[in-house]
XYZ file of C-alpha atoms in Angstrom:
746
model
C 12.957 5.368 30.459
C 15.205 4.114 28.408
C 12.859 1.858 27.109
C 10.617 4.373 26.093
C 12.985 5.915 23.488
C 13.535 2.112 22.022
C 9.913 2.246 21.447
C 9.649 5.824 19.953
C 12.525 4.857 17.888
C 11.347 0.969 16.963
C 7.973 3.002 15.587
C 9.500 5.843 13.671
C 11.974 2.999 11.673
C 9.507 0.802 11.226
C 6.853 3.222 10.377
C 8.895 4.182 7.633
C 9.817 0.641 6.807
C 6.338 0.065 6.186
C 6.009 3.070 4.250
C 8.466 1.944 1.948
C 6.528 -1.214 1.006
C 4.203 0.210 -1.318
C 7.983 1.297 -3.305
C 8.132 -2.281 -3.656
C 5.028 -2.616 -5.970
C 5.367 0.490 -7.591
C 8.614 3.102 -7.581
C 6.460 6.183 -8.237
C 3.634 5.274 -5.385
C 3.983 8.478 -3.885
C 4.293 10.657 -7.225
C 0.914 10.586 -8.396
C -1.913 13.523 -9.451
C -1.871 16.921 -7.437
C 2.168 15.627 -6.123
C 2.881 16.032 -9.774
C 0.860 18.534 -11.134
C 0.903 20.733 -7.328
C 3.607 19.786 -5.124
C 6.288 19.232 -7.621
C 6.309 22.983 -8.925
C 5.495 24.405 -5.591
C 7.831 23.263 -3.779
C 10.573 24.534 -6.851
C 9.037 27.669 -6.574
C 9.222 27.927 -3.172
C 12.943 27.362 -3.191
C 12.978 30.158 -5.882
C 11.301 32.649 -3.921
C 13.643 31.686 -1.015
C 16.873 31.829 -2.877
C 15.689 35.180 -4.508
C 14.648 37.019 -1.431
C 10.996 36.992 -2.453
C 8.474 37.197 0.204
C 5.689 38.850 -1.613
C 2.323 37.125 -1.463
C 0.370 37.948 -4.815
C 2.029 36.684 -7.923
C 0.265 38.885 -10.937
C 2.089 36.373 -14.030
C 0.040 32.984 -12.930
C -2.975 35.059 -12.322
C -5.969 33.597 -10.454
C -3.303 30.924 -9.303
C -1.360 34.113 -8.185
C -2.669 35.208 -4.334
C -0.581 32.559 -2.354
C -2.584 33.347 0.628
C -5.887 32.714 -0.869
C -4.393 29.912 -2.333
C -2.938 28.301 1.209
C -0.299 26.190 1.201
C 2.263 28.097 -0.213
C 4.489 28.402 2.690
C 4.353 32.154 2.922
C 4.472 31.476 6.520
C 6.149 28.022 6.775
C 9.555 27.585 7.012
C 9.294 23.745 7.242
C 8.036 24.650 3.866
C 11.371 26.703 3.022
C 13.691 24.372 3.647
C 11.901 21.730 1.908
C 11.659 23.781 -1.134
C 15.327 24.837 -0.665
C 16.501 20.977 -0.192
C 14.789 20.090 -4.067
C 16.891 22.874 -5.625
C 19.587 20.484 -4.813
C 17.684 16.967 -6.378
C 17.762 15.690 -9.562
C 15.618 13.257 -9.587
C 12.078 14.460 -8.510
C 10.518 11.041 -7.473
C 13.633 10.162 -5.539
C 13.300 13.659 -3.859
C 9.315 13.708 -2.797
C 9.396 10.066 -1.739
C 13.012 10.513 0.663
C 10.556 13.522 1.858
C 7.315 11.929 2.197
C 9.002 9.045 4.457
C 10.373 11.476 6.747
C 7.136 12.980 7.405
C 5.885 9.087 8.076
C 8.547 9.304 10.508
C 6.990 12.353 12.196
C 3.573 11.042 12.027
C 4.650 7.561 13.634
C 6.325 9.137 16.334
C 3.346 11.769 16.787
C 0.956 9.225 17.697
C 3.284 7.190 19.684
C 3.468 10.641 22.064
C 0.047 11.286 21.921
C -1.187 7.998 23.319
C 1.355 7.987 25.350
C 0.041 11.145 26.821
C -3.717 9.739 27.368
C -1.978 6.602 29.059
C -0.674 3.574 26.492
C 2.013 1.835 27.534
C 5.290 2.206 24.986
C 4.667 -0.673 23.368
C 1.217 -0.566 22.494
C 2.038 3.304 21.904
C 4.049 2.007 19.046
C 1.540 -0.495 17.717
C -1.043 2.141 17.257
C 1.808 5.141 15.548
C 2.525 2.459 13.100
C -0.884 1.151 12.838
C -2.248 5.084 11.969
C 0.493 5.705 9.969
C 0.038 3.144 7.291
C -4.170 3.321 7.199
C -5.510 3.493 3.779
C -6.638 6.911 3.030
C -2.821 8.316 4.219
C -1.402 5.704 2.351
C -3.477 5.382 -0.989
C -4.480 9.617 -0.971
C -2.650 11.570 1.380
C 0.992 10.264 0.872
C 0.435 9.253 -2.513
C -1.519 12.585 -4.004
C -2.437 15.190 -1.504
C 0.934 15.677 -0.105
C -0.463 19.147 1.738
C -2.542 17.141 3.782
C -0.166 14.663 3.967
C 2.238 16.964 5.568
C -0.237 19.063 7.963
C -1.881 15.555 9.534
C 1.775 14.223 10.107
C 1.681 17.666 12.209
C -1.559 16.966 13.969
C -0.716 14.140 16.956
C 2.533 15.564 17.508
C 0.660 18.692 18.078
C -2.042 17.925 20.163
C 0.301 15.712 22.408
C 2.780 18.190 22.988
C 0.036 20.994 24.010
C -1.275 18.387 26.432
C 1.949 18.195 27.826
C 2.497 21.673 28.540
C -0.523 22.461 29.482
C -0.907 19.082 31.867
C 2.324 18.201 32.784
C 3.505 21.834 33.005
C 6.166 21.223 30.175
C 7.529 24.316 27.924
C 5.262 25.764 25.559
C 7.918 26.679 23.171
C 7.682 22.890 21.202
C 4.432 22.924 21.032
C 3.655 26.318 19.842
C 6.983 25.539 17.294
C 4.780 22.457 15.939
C 1.321 23.890 15.817
C 3.039 26.492 14.020
C 4.688 24.211 11.244
C 1.197 22.381 10.808
C -0.703 25.473 10.331
C 2.067 27.278 8.417
C 1.407 24.539 5.423
C -2.103 26.085 4.480
C -4.649 23.489 4.917
C -7.535 24.716 6.664
C -8.510 20.579 7.037
C -5.946 20.158 9.437
C -6.029 23.031 10.994
C -9.770 23.250 12.299
C -9.014 19.391 13.504
C -5.901 21.472 15.678
C -8.737 23.719 17.036
C -11.180 21.009 17.671
C -8.319 19.261 19.645
C -7.002 22.431 21.453
C -10.489 23.101 22.372
C -11.078 19.660 23.674
C -7.808 20.133 25.764
C -9.673 23.302 27.275
C -13.004 21.431 27.982
C -10.932 18.775 29.582
C -8.471 21.337 31.923
C -12.020 22.594 33.258
C -13.580 19.451 33.904
C -10.262 18.601 36.133
C -10.910 21.914 37.793
C -7.278 22.904 37.843
C -6.779 26.477 37.431
C -2.815 26.438 36.296
C -4.148 23.592 33.240
C -7.058 25.844 32.311
C -4.627 29.198 31.978
C -1.999 27.015 30.349
C -4.488 25.099 27.983
C -6.212 29.122 27.020
C -2.652 30.268 26.174
C -1.719 27.605 24.060
C -5.383 28.320 22.262
C -4.058 32.106 21.958
C -0.496 30.692 20.770
C -2.097 28.406 17.748
C -5.619 30.556 16.869
C -3.557 33.743 16.392
C -1.319 31.941 14.007
C -4.329 30.673 12.880
C -5.362 34.587 11.680
C -2.500 35.251 10.052
C -2.711 32.299 8.242
C -5.749 31.916 7.215
C -7.660 35.006 7.943
C -6.675 36.194 3.957
C -8.004 33.456 2.493
C -11.568 33.748 4.736
C -11.500 37.709 3.480
C -11.236 36.622 -0.262
C -13.099 33.897 -0.651
C -16.301 35.643 -1.346
C -14.298 37.033 -4.310
C -13.309 33.381 -5.795
C -14.879 30.491 -7.646
C -14.732 28.648 -4.552
C -18.138 27.004 -3.533
C -19.408 27.709 -0.173
C -22.265 26.186 0.034
C -24.217 23.109 1.116
C -24.942 20.156 -1.368
C -23.980 16.313 -1.877
C -23.109 15.372 -5.028
C -21.676 12.238 -3.372
C -18.053 13.618 -4.803
C -15.609 11.374 -1.765
C -18.218 11.154 1.077
C -18.029 8.311 3.744
C -21.421 6.150 4.841
C -21.479 3.618 7.456
C -20.835 0.503 5.710
C -17.515 1.684 4.713
C -16.929 2.285 8.353
C -17.777 -1.119 8.801
C -15.096 -2.673 6.568
C -12.798 -0.467 8.158
C -10.383 -3.914 9.804
C -10.035 -5.189 6.128
C -6.968 -3.902 4.219
C -7.954 -4.881 0.727
C -10.499 -4.358 -1.403
C -12.702 -0.840 -1.426
C -15.463 1.134 -0.601
C -18.774 1.992 -2.650
C -17.786 6.020 -2.681
C -17.952 8.472 -5.316
C -14.754 8.893 -6.810
C -13.487 11.120 -10.052
C -14.879 8.865 -12.743
C -15.819 5.822 -10.537
C -18.191 4.710 -7.823
C -15.896 2.136 -6.735
C -11.985 2.944 -6.287
C -9.852 0.187 -6.096
C -8.222 1.210 -2.876
C -8.926 0.480 1.007
C -9.708 4.474 2.005
C -11.393 3.697 4.642
C -9.332 0.962 6.233
C -8.387 2.141 9.286
C -6.490 -0.848 10.973
C -6.744 -5.216 10.587
C -6.723 -5.475 14.678
C -9.473 -2.775 15.802
C -11.808 -6.534 16.982
C -9.321 -6.719 19.899
C -11.866 -4.204 21.410
C -13.858 -7.318 22.020
C -11.056 -7.805 24.523
C -11.502 -4.483 26.925
C -13.438 -4.375 30.121
C -15.867 -1.743 28.631
C -17.205 -0.230 32.076
C -13.540 0.391 32.969
C -12.700 1.950 29.519
C -16.167 4.397 29.728
C -14.330 5.716 33.198
C -11.205 5.887 31.488
C -11.977 7.877 28.569
C -14.374 10.318 31.249
C -11.088 11.420 32.748
C -9.403 11.825 29.258
C -12.442 14.086 27.604
C -10.587 15.512 25.197
C -9.671 12.094 23.115
C -13.495 11.600 23.062
C -14.586 15.106 22.218
C -12.461 14.925 19.279
C -13.005 11.531 17.944
C -16.926 12.695 17.913
C -16.103 15.713 16.022
C -13.775 13.720 13.515
C -16.516 11.125 13.576
C -19.707 13.899 12.591
C -16.937 15.618 9.605
C -16.094 12.270 8.339
C -19.540 11.911 7.751
C -20.431 15.449 6.105
C -22.178 16.120 2.767
C -19.700 16.206 0.027
C -19.389 19.921 -0.062
C -20.042 21.768 3.429
C -19.373 25.607 3.305
C -16.045 25.796 2.031
C -15.266 21.809 3.320
C -15.133 19.643 0.243
C -14.655 15.656 0.486
C -15.105 14.725 3.650
C -13.276 11.441 3.416
C -10.057 13.962 3.854
C -11.161 14.073 7.816
C -10.369 9.775 7.834
C -6.902 9.967 8.863
C -7.974 12.155 11.921
C -10.819 9.236 12.948
C -7.921 7.116 12.390
C -5.510 8.576 14.954
C -8.112 8.900 17.534
C -10.080 5.389 17.450
C -6.581 3.854 17.378
C -5.533 5.925 20.316
C -8.580 4.674 21.997
C -7.981 1.108 21.303
C -4.165 1.593 22.830
C -5.609 3.574 25.958
C -8.202 0.359 26.057
C -5.443 -2.290 25.589
C -2.985 -0.346 28.371
C -5.594 -0.001 31.449
C -8.762 -1.877 30.539
C -7.489 -5.260 29.206
C -10.094 -7.568 30.647
C -8.394 -10.523 32.668
C -9.066 -13.472 32.518
C -10.128 -13.052 28.411
C -13.015 -15.883 28.346
C -12.875 -18.201 25.427
C -16.424 -15.459 24.500
C -14.162 -12.741 23.985
C -12.532 -14.105 21.449
C -15.994 -15.157 19.563
C -16.757 -11.970 19.819
C -13.481 -10.349 18.239
C -13.731 -13.523 15.515
C -17.603 -11.828 14.704
C -16.410 -8.726 14.338
C -13.531 -9.514 12.119
C -16.398 -11.375 10.066
C -18.787 -8.691 9.951
C -16.065 -6.240 8.620
C -15.303 -8.870 5.756
C -18.999 -9.233 4.965
C -19.172 -5.446 4.260
C -16.163 -5.514 2.012
C -16.801 -8.424 -0.062
C -20.259 -6.913 -0.705
C -18.063 -3.683 -2.368
C -15.373 -6.239 -3.404
C -16.891 -9.213 -4.292
C -14.194 -10.117 -6.878
C -11.487 -9.890 -4.651
C -12.805 -12.682 -2.426
C -9.653 -15.157 -2.551
C -7.464 -12.005 -1.408
C -10.305 -11.594 1.846
C -9.627 -14.987 2.789
C -6.290 -14.787 2.655
C -6.024 -11.496 4.519
C -8.702 -13.080 6.792
C -6.097 -16.543 7.994
C -3.542 -13.599 8.655
C -5.880 -11.897 10.724
C -7.579 -14.243 12.841
C -4.306 -15.946 13.602
C -3.110 -12.617 14.677
C -6.313 -11.862 17.001
C -5.687 -15.541 18.045
C -2.170 -14.611 19.023
C -3.145 -10.802 20.677
C -5.690 -12.915 22.803
C -3.115 -15.148 23.950
C -0.871 -12.313 25.316
C -3.218 -10.940 26.858
C -4.015 -13.559 28.997
C -6.785 -15.535 27.027
C -8.262 -18.876 28.449
C -6.803 -21.736 26.861
C -8.794 -23.245 24.025
C -8.395 -26.684 24.944
C -9.760 -27.949 28.839
C -7.815 -29.885 30.972
C -5.031 -29.368 33.660
C -3.909 -26.002 32.113
C -6.972 -24.956 31.193
C -6.325 -21.640 33.283
C -5.429 -17.908 32.073
C -1.843 -17.451 30.390
C 0.314 -14.773 31.901
C -0.681 -11.778 29.803
C 2.625 -10.231 27.690
C 1.364 -6.562 26.395
C 4.725 -6.021 24.515
C 4.478 -9.274 22.451
C 0.655 -8.553 22.189
C 2.140 -4.922 20.360
C 4.679 -6.669 18.806
C 2.478 -9.328 16.924
C 0.262 -6.087 16.076
C 2.904 -4.463 14.256
C 3.570 -7.396 12.917
C 1.110 -8.588 11.418
C -0.222 -5.075 10.094
C 3.516 -5.018 8.111
C 2.318 -8.619 6.492
C -0.702 -7.324 5.260
C 0.930 -4.420 3.378
C 1.780 -7.153 0.713
C -1.668 -8.162 -0.435
C -3.095 -4.924 0.227
C -0.702 -3.533 -2.363
C -0.962 -6.547 -4.703
C -4.368 -5.842 -4.830
C -3.966 -2.287 -5.386
C -0.641 -0.930 -6.014
C -1.071 2.034 -7.203
C -3.225 4.886 -5.852
C -7.020 5.120 -7.328
C -6.065 9.148 -8.851
C -4.847 9.871 -11.620
C -0.918 9.481 -12.912
C 0.217 12.453 -15.491
C 3.325 10.167 -16.425
C 5.183 13.078 -16.320
C 9.305 12.860 -16.029
C 10.986 11.995 -12.776
C 14.230 14.629 -13.567
C 13.919 17.831 -12.703
C 15.985 18.569 -16.052
C 13.521 17.527 -18.446
C 11.442 20.329 -17.079
C 13.571 22.826 -18.200
C 13.959 22.113 -22.394
C 9.947 22.983 -22.722
C 8.684 26.602 -24.381
C 12.537 27.368 -26.354
C 10.931 29.741 -28.525
C 9.016 31.791 -26.162
C 9.210 35.186 -25.740
C 7.859 37.216 -22.969
C 4.280 35.660 -20.867
C 3.082 32.560 -22.113
C -0.515 31.570 -22.320
C -1.181 27.496 -22.680
C -4.717 26.946 -24.328
C -6.092 23.157 -24.361
C -5.317 20.133 -21.859
C -3.327 17.507 -22.004
C -5.858 14.616 -22.884
C -4.045 11.409 -21.221
C -0.230 12.183 -19.492
C -0.417 8.391 -18.885
C -0.566 6.869 -22.627
C 0.625 10.086 -23.735
C 4.279 10.592 -22.061
C 5.291 12.255 -25.692
C 3.630 15.891 -24.216
C 6.140 16.536 -21.636
C 8.596 17.214 -24.120
C 6.314 20.343 -25.312
C 4.267 21.368 -23.357
C 3.400 20.740 -19.045
C 0.491 21.345 -16.763
C -0.302 23.008 -13.360
C 2.617 24.070 -11.456
C 4.886 21.882 -13.147
C 5.363 25.146 -14.925
C 7.327 26.749 -12.176
C 10.039 24.222 -12.844
C 10.518 25.986 -16.655
C 11.834 29.150 -17.460
C 9.000 30.609 -19.295
C 6.467 32.966 -17.381
C 3.029 30.564 -18.152
C 0.066 31.806 -16.810
C -1.090 28.203 -16.327
C -0.390 27.437 -12.637
C -2.556 24.921 -10.183
C -5.459 26.895 -8.636
C -8.118 25.534 -5.686
C -9.795 29.119 -5.884
C -10.257 30.400 -9.423
C -11.462 33.838 -10.222
C -14.832 34.239 -11.916
C -14.167 37.151 -14.306
C -10.592 35.564 -15.926
C -11.846 31.892 -15.447
C -14.869 33.153 -17.330
C -12.820 34.070 -20.639
C -10.396 31.288 -20.588
C -12.335 28.813 -18.779
C -9.320 27.343 -16.920
C -9.232 23.844 -14.455
C -7.935 23.701 -11.534
C -4.578 22.201 -12.951
C -4.247 25.027 -15.751
C -6.333 22.933 -18.623
C -8.405 25.125 -20.871
C -11.455 24.704 -22.785
C -12.120 24.320 -26.597
C -12.985 28.080 -27.095
C -10.552 29.451 -25.209
C -8.001 30.060 -28.201
C -11.069 32.402 -29.885
C -12.273 33.866 -26.467
C -8.694 35.470 -25.956
C -8.107 37.052 -29.263
C -11.620 38.840 -29.274
C -11.976 42.562 -28.556
C -12.365 43.832 -24.979
C -15.865 46.014 -25.997
C -14.492 48.960 -22.892
C -10.437 49.196 -23.877
C -11.210 48.224 -27.523
C -7.876 45.853 -27.046
C -7.878 41.866 -27.448
C -7.560 39.921 -23.892
C -4.282 38.453 -24.919
C -3.422 42.131 -24.918
C -4.455 42.938 -21.676
C -3.243 39.610 -20.219
C 0.042 40.715 -21.281
C 0.543 37.579 -23.377
C 2.775 37.257 -25.752
C 3.171 33.581 -26.407
C 0.484 31.350 -27.122
C 0.767 27.651 -27.226
C -2.515 25.360 -28.679
C -2.436 21.985 -27.836
C -4.228 20.752 -30.760
C -6.115 17.535 -29.068
C -8.204 19.820 -27.208
C -8.277 22.715 -29.566
C -10.255 22.899 -32.905
C -7.854 23.243 -35.602
C -10.095 25.885 -37.022
C -8.756 28.346 -34.328
C -5.210 27.199 -33.584
C -4.530 27.038 -37.477
C -5.779 30.666 -37.476
C -2.506 33.322 -37.102
C -3.887 36.889 -36.010
C -1.993 39.703 -37.446
C 1.137 40.635 -35.290
C 1.875 36.850 -34.478
C 4.146 34.551 -36.098
C 4.598 30.246 -35.723
C 8.045 29.205 -33.987
C 7.065 25.739 -33.714
C 4.391 23.160 -35.184
C 4.325 19.568 -34.700
C 1.685 17.004 -34.308
C 1.002 17.897 -30.799
C 1.393 21.601 -30.194
C 1.519 25.091 -32.202
C 3.219 27.999 -30.425
C 2.713 31.424 -32.064
C 4.957 34.200 -30.674
C 4.134 38.199 -31.197
C 6.561 39.835 -33.491
C 7.161 42.657 -31.083
C 6.772 41.020 -27.832
C 4.900 43.344 -24.938
C 5.454 43.669 -21.074
C 4.158 40.688 -19.114
C 1.792 40.828 -16.559
C 1.613 43.350 -13.736
C 2.291 46.186 -15.262
C -0.409 49.121 -17.177
C -2.248 47.214 -19.952
C -4.581 50.525 -21.007
C -5.406 53.840 -20.315
C -8.504 55.715 -21.102
C -8.589 57.941 -23.714
C -7.116 61.049 -22.950
C -4.780 59.550 -20.194
C -0.834 59.005 -20.438
C 1.159 57.286 -17.354
C 4.866 56.391 -16.847
C 5.538 53.471 -14.860
C 8.606 54.355 -12.568
C 8.927 51.211 -10.663
C 6.846 47.421 -10.659
C 6.652 44.907 -8.571
C 4.790 41.501 -7.669
C 3.147 43.688 -4.971
C 2.571 46.732 -6.829
C 2.614 50.030 -9.329
C 4.254 53.300 -8.962
C 3.364 55.634 -12.050
C 3.382 59.200 -12.797
C 0.560 60.875 -14.775
C 1.624 62.483 -17.280
C -1.772 63.596 -18.734
C -5.521 63.314 -17.457
C -8.676 64.900 -19.405
C -11.004 67.603 -17.259
C -13.390 64.703 -16.632
C -10.653 62.287 -15.042
C -9.303 59.107 -16.610
C -8.950 55.415 -15.707
C -5.810 53.137 -15.940
C -6.373 49.403 -16.234
C -3.365 47.413 -14.433
C -2.315 44.012 -16.409
C -3.241 42.094 -12.897
C -6.405 40.816 -11.444
C -8.097 43.100 -8.815
C -7.908 41.303 -5.863
C -9.360 42.544 -2.659
C -6.176 44.560 -0.819
C -4.859 46.730 -3.742
C -4.910 50.428 -2.586
C -3.743 53.437 -4.705
C -2.154 56.519 -3.196
C -2.772 59.446 -5.219
C -6.322 57.683 -7.414
C -8.576 55.694 -6.378
C -9.640 51.421 -7.031
C -12.072 51.205 -9.218
C -14.393 48.079 -8.026
C -16.583 47.787 -10.955
C -14.250 49.689 -13.393
C -14.426 49.894 -17.613
C -12.846 45.836 -17.447
C -15.912 44.674 -14.977
C -13.336 43.395 -12.893
C -10.949 41.689 -14.891
C -8.301 43.608 -14.527
C -7.279 46.438 -11.848
C -8.833 49.794 -12.541
C -7.731 52.840 -11.018
C -9.456 56.149 -11.504
C -7.170 59.427 -12.008
C -9.108 62.395 -10.692
C -8.536 65.475 -13.260
C -5.702 67.562 -10.949
C -3.766 63.920 -10.916
C -1.579 65.486 -13.830
C 1.811 65.371 -12.478
C 1.204 63.663 -9.570
C 2.593 60.362 -9.069
C 0.689 57.237 -7.500
C 1.751 54.184 -5.693
C -0.938 51.398 -6.474
C 0.037 48.871 -3.696
C -0.925 45.785 -1.921
C -1.731 45.057 1.556
C -3.261 41.556 2.519
C -6.993 42.041 3.465
C -6.986 41.672 7.048
C -2.956 42.991 7.154
C -3.961 44.945 10.808
C -5.298 41.569 12.380
C -2.703 39.541 11.026
C -0.097 42.274 12.661
C -1.963 42.527 15.840
C -1.987 38.456 15.800
C 1.845 38.172 15.393
C 2.265 40.498 18.475
C 0.194 38.407 20.891
C 2.033 35.246 20.034
C 5.101 37.080 20.754
C 3.585 38.441 23.891
C 2.042 35.003 25.417
C 4.857 32.945 24.476
C 7.027 35.215 26.171
C 5.320 36.052 29.423
C 4.568 32.230 29.481
C 8.180 31.326 29.391
C 9.525 33.882 31.550
C 6.769 32.898 34.401
C 7.720 28.985 33.895
C 10.953 30.030 34.727
C 10.278 32.478 37.239
C 8.367 29.774 39.122
C 10.759 27.143 38.096
C 13.737 29.130 40.099
C 11.531 29.104 43.168
C 10.569 26.086 43.223
C 14.516 25.469 43.384
C 15.587 27.342 45.654
C 12.386 26.175 48.046
C 13.804 22.769 47.349
C 17.146 23.956 48.130
C 16.504 25.288 50.777
C 14.467 21.894 52.428
C 17.793 20.244 51.506
C 20.390 22.481 53.227
C 17.602 22.376 56.270
C 17.493 18.493 56.173
C 21.335 18.337 56.071
C 21.823 19.930 58.921
C 19.414 18.561 60.817
C 21.362 15.252 59.885
C 24.602 16.612 61.209
C 23.217 18.051 64.399
C 21.838 13.865 64.836
C 25.409 12.952 63.602
C 27.154 15.201 66.966
C 24.876 14.498 69.286
C 24.890 10.913 68.829
C 26.470 8.393 71.425
C 28.280 6.816 68.218
C 29.638 9.874 67.082
C 32.729 10.071 70.331
């Protein structure tokens, strides 16, 4: 027991140390792209919302990115993200804080893989090697951990969730830890991780059916109900809203971030990069498909025995198959994009197979021919890596020397026949623990040439500041809601931008209320007007468009959007546009990079009444993020319309009025119709999450299933304890009788 604890602790510590190696080459390795423009501001705003007690699921101020359930990963149902957001408010350096958080998740991931490998039968030592190897794989390091923080956090919990589910199903352990892990994973809101958790639980059900053990079948179904119900709570609204967003749901292949078989064939090599459609290139300089250097040691296994083992561990084989199928999909498959995102799940399942095989199916003794096969596999993998990265040939030679030494060392520790003939040519005694240590050590060594060749993620670096206080300085002259037009052309080469403007979710760290937040879903009518990109940047025509008059209302779009401040980024907005100051506005800031104009008389921001039809008059009695309460002061005989300065997401209701799907503003604003008898009436416009009744039922199901499971388990546990205590008393009484009747007793 103690040795298992040591291996588990060592796995966590070594994985975190290995994840620290990239920082030695680039201190901001874990602070690029979506971490800068997305997670940074998102975590800060989550902390703000918790501190303010704001549990609203919609935010009119940030318009198309303001539906937090549709966006996902906003921690609406994630206490884990609440804590991360709260703790960020105590930090002063964003790079340091985010790096610490990510290193902690490396530890969680490594422990989860270790535990998962143990549940499938891997030894503690080989489980440690698998845990460290999986957490330091190429895509995880260079994409998920470096940039896509939500995907990284959710994946880090995946192996742990699956392992705890297996323990609760096959070992009759308490379901509470498994439920907590699954809920934490799903609560992140990252759909790929949720789908892979579903695949793991379904595979567990199939494995329990194959074992024909009724209690295991029941427990696996209960686990599915708990996880599935929470997935309904988190993801159902997003699915119901999807048809109203601009997110592609078709099937197509642009080649962007797709995986091919030749790339997978080089997955044992830690340097170089695959041929892959990437952002602006077909050859990202990073080993995005690297799994582990020791994959060739599969040659040391007894294949027939391994097949038999996998038949008994059917869920492992099924999940590996699902992950491989998904990672080889076209670039756009329904709501799923970028199939390479599934690479970390392929890595975990493939390496667990290796760990189980080395523990239970290692060939003994190992012939020299098996060593030759392993070497040939490595050489083949290097060949495929060379074909896509021939300029790295020197580094390929170096890692080949290191890997071949490691392969021979593992061959020796697994009981390989000595290469030199003679009196002592017998097989060496197996030393599996030493073999695992060698695998871990070589893996850490490989990180050095890997990060010399590719010291940074191939994703964009915005070059924004590390100090959190630096995000509070912009928009000092802004009043009311702000709209930023244009885009920062190159933040890395022009860091002076960040003293004047921001992008994506960085705006959340600023005092100003800015519309341009990060969005993964878009809203077509709004996007058609301001042509806003995912990170908040707009097209060059946006300035002229927002000052145009909307034909039905007769008001400019900046009025309908509740905008009182407009900042133009001069490099991407024509001078003829940004130099034009409309009547009722004045310039407050004008630099070489930006110009800011503000209304002479600021107006109310997003969320309230933007326009009423002729003859219709209303008074706002109450207003918050989730709705508005109006008093109708006047309405003509034919009825009237009130347009609210918020997007008409599905889920709005109007008590005392009618939400018009295709109202005067053409779906751009929330239009509410009033009949001719509405004068003097109070109208309550409120937002309810689409599918909220199903969410409520799902929540009740979780409580009932978990509560019943725990109660039944306790009752049965007490029954077993009573039976065991009764049997122990009977044995004790019989022993006393035998002692009394024994001749030696007198």
